[in-house]
Coordinates of C-alpha atoms in Angstrom, one line a residue:
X1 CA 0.0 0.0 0.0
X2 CA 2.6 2.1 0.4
X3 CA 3.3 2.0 -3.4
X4 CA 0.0 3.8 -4.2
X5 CA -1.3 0.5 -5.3
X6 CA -5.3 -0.4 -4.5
X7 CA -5.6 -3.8 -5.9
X8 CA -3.5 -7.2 -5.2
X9 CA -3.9 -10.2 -7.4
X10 CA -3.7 -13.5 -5.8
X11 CA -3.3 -16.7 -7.8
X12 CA -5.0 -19.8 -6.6
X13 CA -3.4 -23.2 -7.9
X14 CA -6.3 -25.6 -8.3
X15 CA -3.5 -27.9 -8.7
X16 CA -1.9 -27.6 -5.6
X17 CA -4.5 -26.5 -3.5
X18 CA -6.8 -29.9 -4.0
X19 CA -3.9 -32.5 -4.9
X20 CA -7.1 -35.0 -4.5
X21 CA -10.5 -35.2 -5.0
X22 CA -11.3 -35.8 -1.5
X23 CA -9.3 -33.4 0.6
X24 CA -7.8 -29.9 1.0
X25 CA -4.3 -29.1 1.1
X26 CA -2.5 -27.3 3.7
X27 CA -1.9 -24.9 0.7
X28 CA -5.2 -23.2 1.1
X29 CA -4.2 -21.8 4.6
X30 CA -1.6 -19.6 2.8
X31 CA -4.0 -18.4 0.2
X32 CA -6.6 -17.8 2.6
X33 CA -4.0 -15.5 4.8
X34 CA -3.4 -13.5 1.7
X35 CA -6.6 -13.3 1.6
X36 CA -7.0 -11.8 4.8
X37 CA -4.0 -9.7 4.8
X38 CA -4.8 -7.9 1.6
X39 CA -8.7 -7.4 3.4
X40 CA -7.1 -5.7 6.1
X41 CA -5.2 -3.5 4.4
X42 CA -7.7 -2.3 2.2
X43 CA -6.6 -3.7 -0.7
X44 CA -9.2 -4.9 -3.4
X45 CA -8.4 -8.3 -4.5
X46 CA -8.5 -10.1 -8.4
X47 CA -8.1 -13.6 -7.5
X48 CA -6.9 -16.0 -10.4
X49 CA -7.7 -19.7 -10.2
X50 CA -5.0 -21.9 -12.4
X51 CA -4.3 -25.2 -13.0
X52 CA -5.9 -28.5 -12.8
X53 CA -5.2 -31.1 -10.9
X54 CA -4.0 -34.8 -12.5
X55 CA -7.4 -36.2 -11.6
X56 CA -9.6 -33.7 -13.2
X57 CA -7.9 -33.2 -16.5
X58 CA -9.3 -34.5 -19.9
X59 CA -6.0 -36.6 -20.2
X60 CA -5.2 -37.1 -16.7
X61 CA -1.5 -35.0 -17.6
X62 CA -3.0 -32.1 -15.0
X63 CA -2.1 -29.7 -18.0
X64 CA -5.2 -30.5 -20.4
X65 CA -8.7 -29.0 -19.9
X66 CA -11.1 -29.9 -17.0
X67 CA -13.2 -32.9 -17.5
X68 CA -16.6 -32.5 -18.3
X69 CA -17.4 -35.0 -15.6
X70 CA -15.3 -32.8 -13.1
X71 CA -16.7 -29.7 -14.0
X72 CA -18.7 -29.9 -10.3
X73 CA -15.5 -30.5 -8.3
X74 CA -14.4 -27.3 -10.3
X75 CA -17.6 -25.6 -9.1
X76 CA -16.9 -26.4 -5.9
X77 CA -13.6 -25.8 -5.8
X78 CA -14.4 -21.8 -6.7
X79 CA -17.0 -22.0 -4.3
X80 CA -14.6 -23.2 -1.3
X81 CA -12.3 -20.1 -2.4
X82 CA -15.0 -17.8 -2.1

């Protein structure tokens, strides 16, 4: 903030974030305290959500589009960062 600067963007890596289908990874805690730290300083915040995880890509590579049958776990996934 001292910079002048109003806005912070914060990337979210699907990837490493949810390694699995059925948990959360310890990841998420530093997200979510930039998250918070950017929200207390006043900071508006552009979050960007990349990657795909191994299990939820269309050729299980985790660098080829979501599956259409994962395309709820993606849901999900922004909904849990919100």
């Amino acid at each position: 903030q001292e910079s002048g600067a109003r806005w912070v963007r914060i990337t979210a890596y699907w990837e490493k974030i949810q390694q699995d289908p059925t948990w959360w990874s310890v990841v998420a805690d530093g997200f979510d305290a930039a998250i918070r730290t950017a929200a207390a300083r006043g900071l508006s915040i552009v979050v960007v959500v990349e990657g795909v995880p191994h299990w939820a890509s269309a050729d299980g590579s985790g660098t080829a589009a979501v599956r259409p049958d994962m395309i709820p776990k993606w849901q999900a996934f922004l909904q849990r960062l919100h």
